[in-house]
Short mmCIF file of C-alpha atoms (C1' of nucleotides) in Angstrom, two decimals:
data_model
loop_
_atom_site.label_atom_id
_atom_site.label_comp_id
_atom_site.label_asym_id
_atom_site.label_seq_id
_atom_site.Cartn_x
_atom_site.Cartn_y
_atom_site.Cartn_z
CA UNK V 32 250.76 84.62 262.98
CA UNK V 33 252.46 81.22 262.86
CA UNK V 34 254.37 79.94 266.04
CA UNK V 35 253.23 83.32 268.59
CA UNK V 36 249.66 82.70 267.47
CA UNK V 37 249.68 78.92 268.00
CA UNK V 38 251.41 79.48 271.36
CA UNK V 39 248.74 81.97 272.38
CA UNK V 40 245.78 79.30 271.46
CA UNK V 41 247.53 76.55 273.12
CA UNK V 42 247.90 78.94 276.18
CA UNK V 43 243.95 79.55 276.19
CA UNK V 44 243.01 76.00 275.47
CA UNK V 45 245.34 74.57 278.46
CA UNK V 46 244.21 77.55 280.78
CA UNK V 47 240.33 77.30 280.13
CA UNK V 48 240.74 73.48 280.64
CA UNK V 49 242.40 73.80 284.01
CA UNK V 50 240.55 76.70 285.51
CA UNK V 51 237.24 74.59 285.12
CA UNK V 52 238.71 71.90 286.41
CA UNK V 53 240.76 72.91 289.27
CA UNK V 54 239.36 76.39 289.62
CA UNK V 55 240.63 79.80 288.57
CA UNK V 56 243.09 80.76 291.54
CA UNK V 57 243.63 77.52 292.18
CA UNK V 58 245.82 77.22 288.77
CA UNK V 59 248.81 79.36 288.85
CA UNK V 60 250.58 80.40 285.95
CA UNK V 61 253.42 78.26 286.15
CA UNK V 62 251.56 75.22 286.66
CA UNK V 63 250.03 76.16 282.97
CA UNK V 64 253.34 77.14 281.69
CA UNK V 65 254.31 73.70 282.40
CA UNK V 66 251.19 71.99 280.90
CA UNK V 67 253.05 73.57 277.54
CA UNK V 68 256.42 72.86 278.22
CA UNK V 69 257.52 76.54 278.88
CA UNK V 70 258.01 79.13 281.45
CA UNK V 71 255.52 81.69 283.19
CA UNK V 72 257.52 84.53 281.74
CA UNK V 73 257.05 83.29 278.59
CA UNK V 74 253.11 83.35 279.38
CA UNK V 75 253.92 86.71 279.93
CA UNK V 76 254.80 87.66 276.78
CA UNK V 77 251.36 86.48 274.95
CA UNK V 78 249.26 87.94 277.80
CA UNK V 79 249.99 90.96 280.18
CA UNK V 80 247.91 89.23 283.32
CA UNK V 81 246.02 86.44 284.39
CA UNK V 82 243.01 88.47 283.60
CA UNK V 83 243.84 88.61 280.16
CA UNK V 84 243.59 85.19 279.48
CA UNK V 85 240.09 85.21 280.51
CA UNK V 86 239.06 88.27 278.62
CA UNK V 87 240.62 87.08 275.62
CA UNK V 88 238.32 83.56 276.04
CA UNK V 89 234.90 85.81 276.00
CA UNK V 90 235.08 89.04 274.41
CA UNK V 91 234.24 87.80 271.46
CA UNK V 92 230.66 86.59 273.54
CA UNK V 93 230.14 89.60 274.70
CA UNK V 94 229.79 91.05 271.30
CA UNK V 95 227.39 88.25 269.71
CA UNK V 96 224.70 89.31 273.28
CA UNK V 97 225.26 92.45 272.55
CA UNK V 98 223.26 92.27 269.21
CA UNK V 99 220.92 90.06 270.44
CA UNK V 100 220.21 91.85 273.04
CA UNK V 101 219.80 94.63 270.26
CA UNK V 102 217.60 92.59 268.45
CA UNK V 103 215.47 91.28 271.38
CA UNK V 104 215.04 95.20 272.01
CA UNK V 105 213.50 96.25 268.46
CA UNK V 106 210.97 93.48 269.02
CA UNK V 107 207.72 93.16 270.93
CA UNK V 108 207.76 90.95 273.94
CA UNK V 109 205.55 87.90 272.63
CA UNK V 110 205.84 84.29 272.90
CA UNK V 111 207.02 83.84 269.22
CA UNK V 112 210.36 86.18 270.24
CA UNK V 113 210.54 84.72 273.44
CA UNK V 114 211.27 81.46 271.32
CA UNK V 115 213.64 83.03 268.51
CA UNK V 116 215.49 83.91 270.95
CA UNK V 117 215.86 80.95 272.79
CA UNK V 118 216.81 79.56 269.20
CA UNK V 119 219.16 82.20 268.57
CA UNK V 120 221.31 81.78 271.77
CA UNK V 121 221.04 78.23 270.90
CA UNK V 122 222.94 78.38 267.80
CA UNK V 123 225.33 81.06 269.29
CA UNK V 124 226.78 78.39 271.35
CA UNK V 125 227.40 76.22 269.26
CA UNK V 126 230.02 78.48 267.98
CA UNK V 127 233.58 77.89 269.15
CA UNK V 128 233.91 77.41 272.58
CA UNK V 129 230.84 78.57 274.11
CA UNK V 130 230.37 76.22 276.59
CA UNK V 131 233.00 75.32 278.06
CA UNK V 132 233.47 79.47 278.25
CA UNK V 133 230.07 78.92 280.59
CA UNK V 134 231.44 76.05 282.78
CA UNK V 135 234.29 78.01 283.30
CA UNK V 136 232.61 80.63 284.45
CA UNK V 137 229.40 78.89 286.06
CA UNK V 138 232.92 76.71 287.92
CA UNK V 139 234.07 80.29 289.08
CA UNK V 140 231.79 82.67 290.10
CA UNK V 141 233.40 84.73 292.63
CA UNK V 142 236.72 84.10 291.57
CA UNK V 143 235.91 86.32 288.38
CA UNK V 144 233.61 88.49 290.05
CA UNK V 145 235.49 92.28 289.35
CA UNK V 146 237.49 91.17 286.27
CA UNK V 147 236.15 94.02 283.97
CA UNK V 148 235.06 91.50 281.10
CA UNK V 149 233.30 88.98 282.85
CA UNK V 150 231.49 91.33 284.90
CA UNK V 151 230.41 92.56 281.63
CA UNK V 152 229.58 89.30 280.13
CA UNK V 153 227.66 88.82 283.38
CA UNK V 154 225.39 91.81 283.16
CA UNK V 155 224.89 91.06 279.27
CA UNK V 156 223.61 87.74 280.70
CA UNK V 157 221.05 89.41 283.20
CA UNK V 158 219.79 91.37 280.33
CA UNK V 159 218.96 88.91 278.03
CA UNK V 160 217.41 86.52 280.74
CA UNK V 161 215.33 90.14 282.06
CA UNK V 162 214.30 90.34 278.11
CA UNK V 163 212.08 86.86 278.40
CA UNK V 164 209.86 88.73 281.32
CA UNK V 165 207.76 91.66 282.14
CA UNK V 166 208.67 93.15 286.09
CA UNK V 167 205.24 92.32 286.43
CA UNK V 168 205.09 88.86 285.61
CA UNK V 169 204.33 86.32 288.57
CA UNK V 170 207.22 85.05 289.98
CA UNK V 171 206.84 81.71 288.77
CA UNK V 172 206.69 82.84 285.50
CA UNK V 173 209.67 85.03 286.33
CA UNK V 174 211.67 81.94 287.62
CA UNK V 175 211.18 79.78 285.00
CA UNK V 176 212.00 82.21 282.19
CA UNK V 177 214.99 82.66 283.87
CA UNK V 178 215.58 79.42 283.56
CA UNK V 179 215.21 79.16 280.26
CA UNK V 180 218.92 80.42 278.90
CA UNK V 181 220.60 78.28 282.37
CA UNK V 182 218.51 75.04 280.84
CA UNK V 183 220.73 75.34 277.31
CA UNK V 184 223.69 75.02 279.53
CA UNK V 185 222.53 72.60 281.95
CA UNK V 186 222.81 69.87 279.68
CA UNK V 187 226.44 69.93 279.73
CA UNK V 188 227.01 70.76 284.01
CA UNK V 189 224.73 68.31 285.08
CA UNK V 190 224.44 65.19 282.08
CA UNK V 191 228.02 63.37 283.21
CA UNK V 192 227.25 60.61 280.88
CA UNK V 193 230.32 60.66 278.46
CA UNK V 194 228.10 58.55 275.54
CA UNK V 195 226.38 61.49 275.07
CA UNK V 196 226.70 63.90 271.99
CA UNK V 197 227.11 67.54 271.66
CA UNK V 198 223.94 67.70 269.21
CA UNK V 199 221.86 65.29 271.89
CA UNK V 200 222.79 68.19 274.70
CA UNK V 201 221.86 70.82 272.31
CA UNK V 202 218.74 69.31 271.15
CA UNK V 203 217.27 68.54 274.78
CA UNK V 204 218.33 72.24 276.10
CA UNK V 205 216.48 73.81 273.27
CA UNK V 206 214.07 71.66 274.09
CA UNK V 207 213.71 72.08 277.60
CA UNK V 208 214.47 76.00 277.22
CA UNK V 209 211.40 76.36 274.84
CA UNK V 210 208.92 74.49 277.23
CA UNK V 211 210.30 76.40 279.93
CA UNK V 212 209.89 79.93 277.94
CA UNK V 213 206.64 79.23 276.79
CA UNK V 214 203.88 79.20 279.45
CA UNK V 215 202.16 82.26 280.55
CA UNK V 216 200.93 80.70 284.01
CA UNK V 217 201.21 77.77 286.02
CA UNK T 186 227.76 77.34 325.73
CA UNK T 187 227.54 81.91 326.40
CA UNK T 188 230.09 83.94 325.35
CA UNK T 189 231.72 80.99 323.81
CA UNK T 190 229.13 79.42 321.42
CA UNK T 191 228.28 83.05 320.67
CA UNK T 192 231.39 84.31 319.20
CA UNK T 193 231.78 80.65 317.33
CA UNK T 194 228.21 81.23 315.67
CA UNK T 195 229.37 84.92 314.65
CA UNK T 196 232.11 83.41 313.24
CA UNK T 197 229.52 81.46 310.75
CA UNK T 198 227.35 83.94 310.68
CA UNK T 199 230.36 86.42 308.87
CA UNK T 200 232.15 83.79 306.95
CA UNK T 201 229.16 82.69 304.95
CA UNK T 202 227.86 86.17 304.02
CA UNK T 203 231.75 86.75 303.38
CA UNK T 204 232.67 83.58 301.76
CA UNK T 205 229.13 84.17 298.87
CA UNK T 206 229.62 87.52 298.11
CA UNK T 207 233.32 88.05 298.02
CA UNK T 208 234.13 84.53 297.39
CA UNK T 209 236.39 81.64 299.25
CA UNK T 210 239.53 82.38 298.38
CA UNK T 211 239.49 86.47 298.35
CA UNK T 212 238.23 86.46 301.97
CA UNK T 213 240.77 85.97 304.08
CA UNK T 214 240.88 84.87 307.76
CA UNK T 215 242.07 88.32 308.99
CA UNK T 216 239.15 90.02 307.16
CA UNK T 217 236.37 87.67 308.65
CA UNK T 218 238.48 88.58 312.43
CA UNK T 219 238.56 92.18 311.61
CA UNK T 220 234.79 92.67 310.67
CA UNK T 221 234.33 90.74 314.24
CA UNK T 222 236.85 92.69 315.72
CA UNK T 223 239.10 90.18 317.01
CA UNK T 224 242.34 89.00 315.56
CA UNK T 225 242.81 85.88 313.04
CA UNK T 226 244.21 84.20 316.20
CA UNK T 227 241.02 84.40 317.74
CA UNK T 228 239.31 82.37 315.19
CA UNK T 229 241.91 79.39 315.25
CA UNK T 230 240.57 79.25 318.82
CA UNK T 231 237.09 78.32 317.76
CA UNK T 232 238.13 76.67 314.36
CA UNK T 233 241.17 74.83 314.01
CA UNK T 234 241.17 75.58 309.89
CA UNK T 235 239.84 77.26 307.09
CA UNK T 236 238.04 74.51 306.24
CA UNK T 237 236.72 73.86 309.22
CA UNK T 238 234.35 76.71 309.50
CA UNK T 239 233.11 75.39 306.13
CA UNK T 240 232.57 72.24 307.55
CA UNK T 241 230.29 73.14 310.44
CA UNK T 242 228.39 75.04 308.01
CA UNK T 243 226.97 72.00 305.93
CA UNK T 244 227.57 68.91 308.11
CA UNK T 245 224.10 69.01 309.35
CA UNK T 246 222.54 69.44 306.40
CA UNK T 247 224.56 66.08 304.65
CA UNK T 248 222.63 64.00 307.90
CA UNK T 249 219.30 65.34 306.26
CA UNK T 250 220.03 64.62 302.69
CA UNK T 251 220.94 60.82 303.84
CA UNK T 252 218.09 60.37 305.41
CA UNK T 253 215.97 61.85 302.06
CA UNK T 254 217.67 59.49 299.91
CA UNK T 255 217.05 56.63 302.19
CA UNK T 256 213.50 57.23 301.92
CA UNK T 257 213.44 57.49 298.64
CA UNK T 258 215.41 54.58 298.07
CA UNK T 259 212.61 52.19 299.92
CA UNK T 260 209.83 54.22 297.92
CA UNK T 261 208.86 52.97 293.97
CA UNK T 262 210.23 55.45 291.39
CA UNK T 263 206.63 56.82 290.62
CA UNK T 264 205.74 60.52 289.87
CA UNK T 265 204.06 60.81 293.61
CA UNK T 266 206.98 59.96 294.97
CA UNK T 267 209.43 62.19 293.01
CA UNK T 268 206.40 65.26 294.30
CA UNK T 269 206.84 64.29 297.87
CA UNK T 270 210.74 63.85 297.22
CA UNK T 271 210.70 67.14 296.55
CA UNK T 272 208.36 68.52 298.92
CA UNK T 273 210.65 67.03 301.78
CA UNK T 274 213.58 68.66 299.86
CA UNK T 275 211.65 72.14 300.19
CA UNK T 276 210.91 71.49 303.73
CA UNK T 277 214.43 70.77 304.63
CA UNK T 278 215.63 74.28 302.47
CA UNK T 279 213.40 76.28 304.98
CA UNK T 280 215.39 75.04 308.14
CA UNK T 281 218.56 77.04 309.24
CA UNK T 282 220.66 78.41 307.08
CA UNK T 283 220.07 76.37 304.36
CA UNK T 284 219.82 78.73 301.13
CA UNK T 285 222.75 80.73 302.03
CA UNK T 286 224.56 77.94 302.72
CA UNK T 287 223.72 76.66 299.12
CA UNK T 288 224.11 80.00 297.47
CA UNK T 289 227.85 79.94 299.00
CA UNK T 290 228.45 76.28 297.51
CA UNK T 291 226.98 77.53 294.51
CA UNK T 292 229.18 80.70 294.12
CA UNK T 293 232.22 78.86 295.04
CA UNK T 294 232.17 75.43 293.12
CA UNK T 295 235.86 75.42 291.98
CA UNK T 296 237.79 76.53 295.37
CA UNK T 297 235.43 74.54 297.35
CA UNK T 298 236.21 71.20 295.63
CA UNK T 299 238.81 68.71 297.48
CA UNK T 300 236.64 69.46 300.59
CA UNK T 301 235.91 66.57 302.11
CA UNK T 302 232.48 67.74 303.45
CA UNK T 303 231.90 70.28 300.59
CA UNK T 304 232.72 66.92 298.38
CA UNK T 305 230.24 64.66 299.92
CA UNK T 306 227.33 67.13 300.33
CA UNK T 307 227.99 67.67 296.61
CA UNK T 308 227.82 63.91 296.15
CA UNK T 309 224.18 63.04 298.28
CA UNK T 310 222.94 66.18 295.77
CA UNK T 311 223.59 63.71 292.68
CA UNK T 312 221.93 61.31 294.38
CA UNK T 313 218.90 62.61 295.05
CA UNK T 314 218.99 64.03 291.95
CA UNK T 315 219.00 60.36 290.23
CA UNK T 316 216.46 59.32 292.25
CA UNK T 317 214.68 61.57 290.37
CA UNK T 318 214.95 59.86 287.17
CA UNK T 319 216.05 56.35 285.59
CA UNK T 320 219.14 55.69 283.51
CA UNK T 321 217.44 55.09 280.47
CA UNK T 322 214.70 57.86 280.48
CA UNK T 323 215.21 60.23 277.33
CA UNK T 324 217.58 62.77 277.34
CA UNK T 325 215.17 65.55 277.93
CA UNK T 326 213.24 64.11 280.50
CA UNK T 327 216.80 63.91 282.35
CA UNK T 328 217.14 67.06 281.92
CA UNK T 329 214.05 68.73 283.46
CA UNK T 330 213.96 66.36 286.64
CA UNK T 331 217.78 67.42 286.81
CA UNK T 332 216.51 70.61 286.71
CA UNK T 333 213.49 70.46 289.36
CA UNK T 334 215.88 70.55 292.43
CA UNK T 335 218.08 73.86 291.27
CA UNK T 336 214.49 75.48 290.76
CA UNK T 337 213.94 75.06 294.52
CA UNK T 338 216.87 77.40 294.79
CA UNK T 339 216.63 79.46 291.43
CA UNK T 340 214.57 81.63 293.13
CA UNK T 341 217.46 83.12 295.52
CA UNK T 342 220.15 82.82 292.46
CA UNK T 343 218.22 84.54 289.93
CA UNK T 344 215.86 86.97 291.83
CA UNK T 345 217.87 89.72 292.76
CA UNK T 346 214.14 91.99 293.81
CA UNK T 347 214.65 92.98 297.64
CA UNK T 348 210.66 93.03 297.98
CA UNK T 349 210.16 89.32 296.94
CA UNK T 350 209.77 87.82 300.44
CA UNK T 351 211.28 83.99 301.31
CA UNK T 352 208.24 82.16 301.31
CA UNK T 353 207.11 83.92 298.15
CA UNK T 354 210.49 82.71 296.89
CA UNK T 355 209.65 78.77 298.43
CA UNK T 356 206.21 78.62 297.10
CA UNK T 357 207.42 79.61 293.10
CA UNK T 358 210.73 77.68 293.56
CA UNK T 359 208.01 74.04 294.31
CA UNK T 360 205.96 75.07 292.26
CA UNK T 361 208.09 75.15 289.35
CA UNK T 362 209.89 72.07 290.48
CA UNK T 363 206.78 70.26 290.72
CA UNK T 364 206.09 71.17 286.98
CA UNK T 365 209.99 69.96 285.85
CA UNK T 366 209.54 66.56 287.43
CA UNK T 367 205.53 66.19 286.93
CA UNK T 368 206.01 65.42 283.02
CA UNK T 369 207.27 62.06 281.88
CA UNK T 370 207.96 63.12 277.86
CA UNK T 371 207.97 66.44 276.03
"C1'" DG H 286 239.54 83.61 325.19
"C1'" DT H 287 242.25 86.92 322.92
"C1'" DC H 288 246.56 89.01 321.86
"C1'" DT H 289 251.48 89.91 319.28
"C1'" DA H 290 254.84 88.19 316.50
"C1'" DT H 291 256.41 85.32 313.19
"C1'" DA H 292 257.38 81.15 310.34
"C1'" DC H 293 256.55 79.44 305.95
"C1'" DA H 294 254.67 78.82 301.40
"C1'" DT H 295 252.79 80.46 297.17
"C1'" DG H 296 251.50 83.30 293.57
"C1'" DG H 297 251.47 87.29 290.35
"C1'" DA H 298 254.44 90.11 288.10
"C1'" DT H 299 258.94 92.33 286.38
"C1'" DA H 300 263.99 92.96 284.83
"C1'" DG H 301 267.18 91.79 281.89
"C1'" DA H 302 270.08 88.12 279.47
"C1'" DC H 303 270.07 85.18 275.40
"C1'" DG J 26 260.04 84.33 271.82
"C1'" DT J 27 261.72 82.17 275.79
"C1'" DC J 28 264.71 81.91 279.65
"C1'" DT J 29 266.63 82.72 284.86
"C1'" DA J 30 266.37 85.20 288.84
"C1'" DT J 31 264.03 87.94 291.87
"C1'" DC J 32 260.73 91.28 294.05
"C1'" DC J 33 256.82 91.81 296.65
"C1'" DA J 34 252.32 90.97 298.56
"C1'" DT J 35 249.30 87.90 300.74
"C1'" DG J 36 247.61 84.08 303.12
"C1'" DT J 37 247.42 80.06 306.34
"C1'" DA J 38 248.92 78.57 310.43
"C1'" DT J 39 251.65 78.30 314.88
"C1'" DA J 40 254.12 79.68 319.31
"C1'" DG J 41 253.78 81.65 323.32
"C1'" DA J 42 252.53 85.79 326.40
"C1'" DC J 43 248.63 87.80 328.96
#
DNA sequence: GTCTATACATGGATAGAC
DNA sequence: GTCTATCCATGTATAGAC
């Protein structure tokens, strides 16, 4: 604790700030060293590799999906758990930094595509969007389930407007997600 | 034109698939030359950069989008013309390489931007995307119409089934994007 | 139109001093 | 816990022969 674990949050915050903004490869170590006023190697001593950083961002995530996932699993495929669990991943991110964890990695797709965690985090994703659809729903239906979880998100990559507020972004992406999750047909 | 044009298409044709499953950055000139089986020299024949062979991949499609947003821009802001806005949109995404080429963008946000092409095509897609919608509509409304252009591609991002065919894939993609920008409240 | 060879820059990662 | 110095791999791009 104390100055290491300060260092190592100051390390995550600068890094997940500049890899959504400038892109994952594009930011090199030293150029986030810098941001803090210290070397790479010292980077090096609060993370073994670049990689690390970004697991160290979402693992934490991945084991909040996991038990939904869980959950969604135990329960029958309806329209009421359809919606708790739209409501549920709602109030998962608003936990720490959820969503900027999702820029980053909506920001980076194929730069992250074989790091271990995020491909992970990734498939958890897949399964809980899969978990709002039968394989033999019509594909609209398909499409704009799937839609659904991106819509909680989408508030926040697409709304640029700086007045507006975390809670406003929340609120419409629920609200958006729930319509979308809802319908059985066109 | 012949043997010229040929290997210069190739080129695209490689890159792209290249470029959206491996990514930007991890594919490197030599690896796009070897799967043709030329040498990296080869390709600065036909492309003078990197960048280049981007380039040539979307500055058609920036010409269409102009025109789209000129249209809509002499058209009332009414829900018929935000449908036909996005029935032209459709009917441009079935031309050419168009999906793939938005998959790529997609897939490679971060190491794409600072593109000058890749920059402005990304900028005529926030414009047609407002002319979806007025400043002062309510956040969720924003948010749906926002949404109804992404749905027209959803269908390639999110449906990984091999048996789905592309028009299958066109018709659910309107069809949902109809619904997003049909509503005018919640 | 395609080749070989190479210049040049950058980035991740490590060794070892302090 | 942070530093300097350095290794090593890779990538873009160019020069010039064939």
């Amino acid at each position: 604790m104390g100055a290491q674990t300060d260092t190592r949050s100051r390390i995550q915050e600068v890094a997940i700030t500049l890899f959504t903004e400038q892109g994952y490869e594009a930011t090199s170590l030293r150029e986030i060293a810098e941001a803090l006023g210290v070397t790479k190697a010292a980077l090096y001593y609060h993370f073994r590799t670049k990689e690390d950083i970004v697991a160290s961002l979402i693992e934490d995530r991945i084991e909040a999906l996991d038990e939904l996932i869980a959950w969604a699993g135990r329960r029958p495929r309806t329209a009421e758990t359809r919606a708790e669990l739209i409501r549920r991943y709602g109030a998962l991110m608003t936990k720490g930094r959820a969503h900027e964890v999702m820029h980053f990695m909506d920001r980076n797709k194929t730069a992250l595509q074989g790091h271990a965690k995020v491909d992970l985090m990734r498939e958890r994703m897949g399964e809980l969007m899969q978990a709002l659809y039968d394989p033999d729903d019509p594909l609209p239906v398909k499409l704009k389930r799937s839609m659904a979880l991106f819509a909680m998100h989408a508030a926040w990559f697409f709304i640029r407007d700086e007045s507006t507020t975390e809670a406003e972004r929340a609120a419409a992406g629920l609200q958006v997600a729930l319509e979308l999750a809802d319908g059985s047909g066109g």
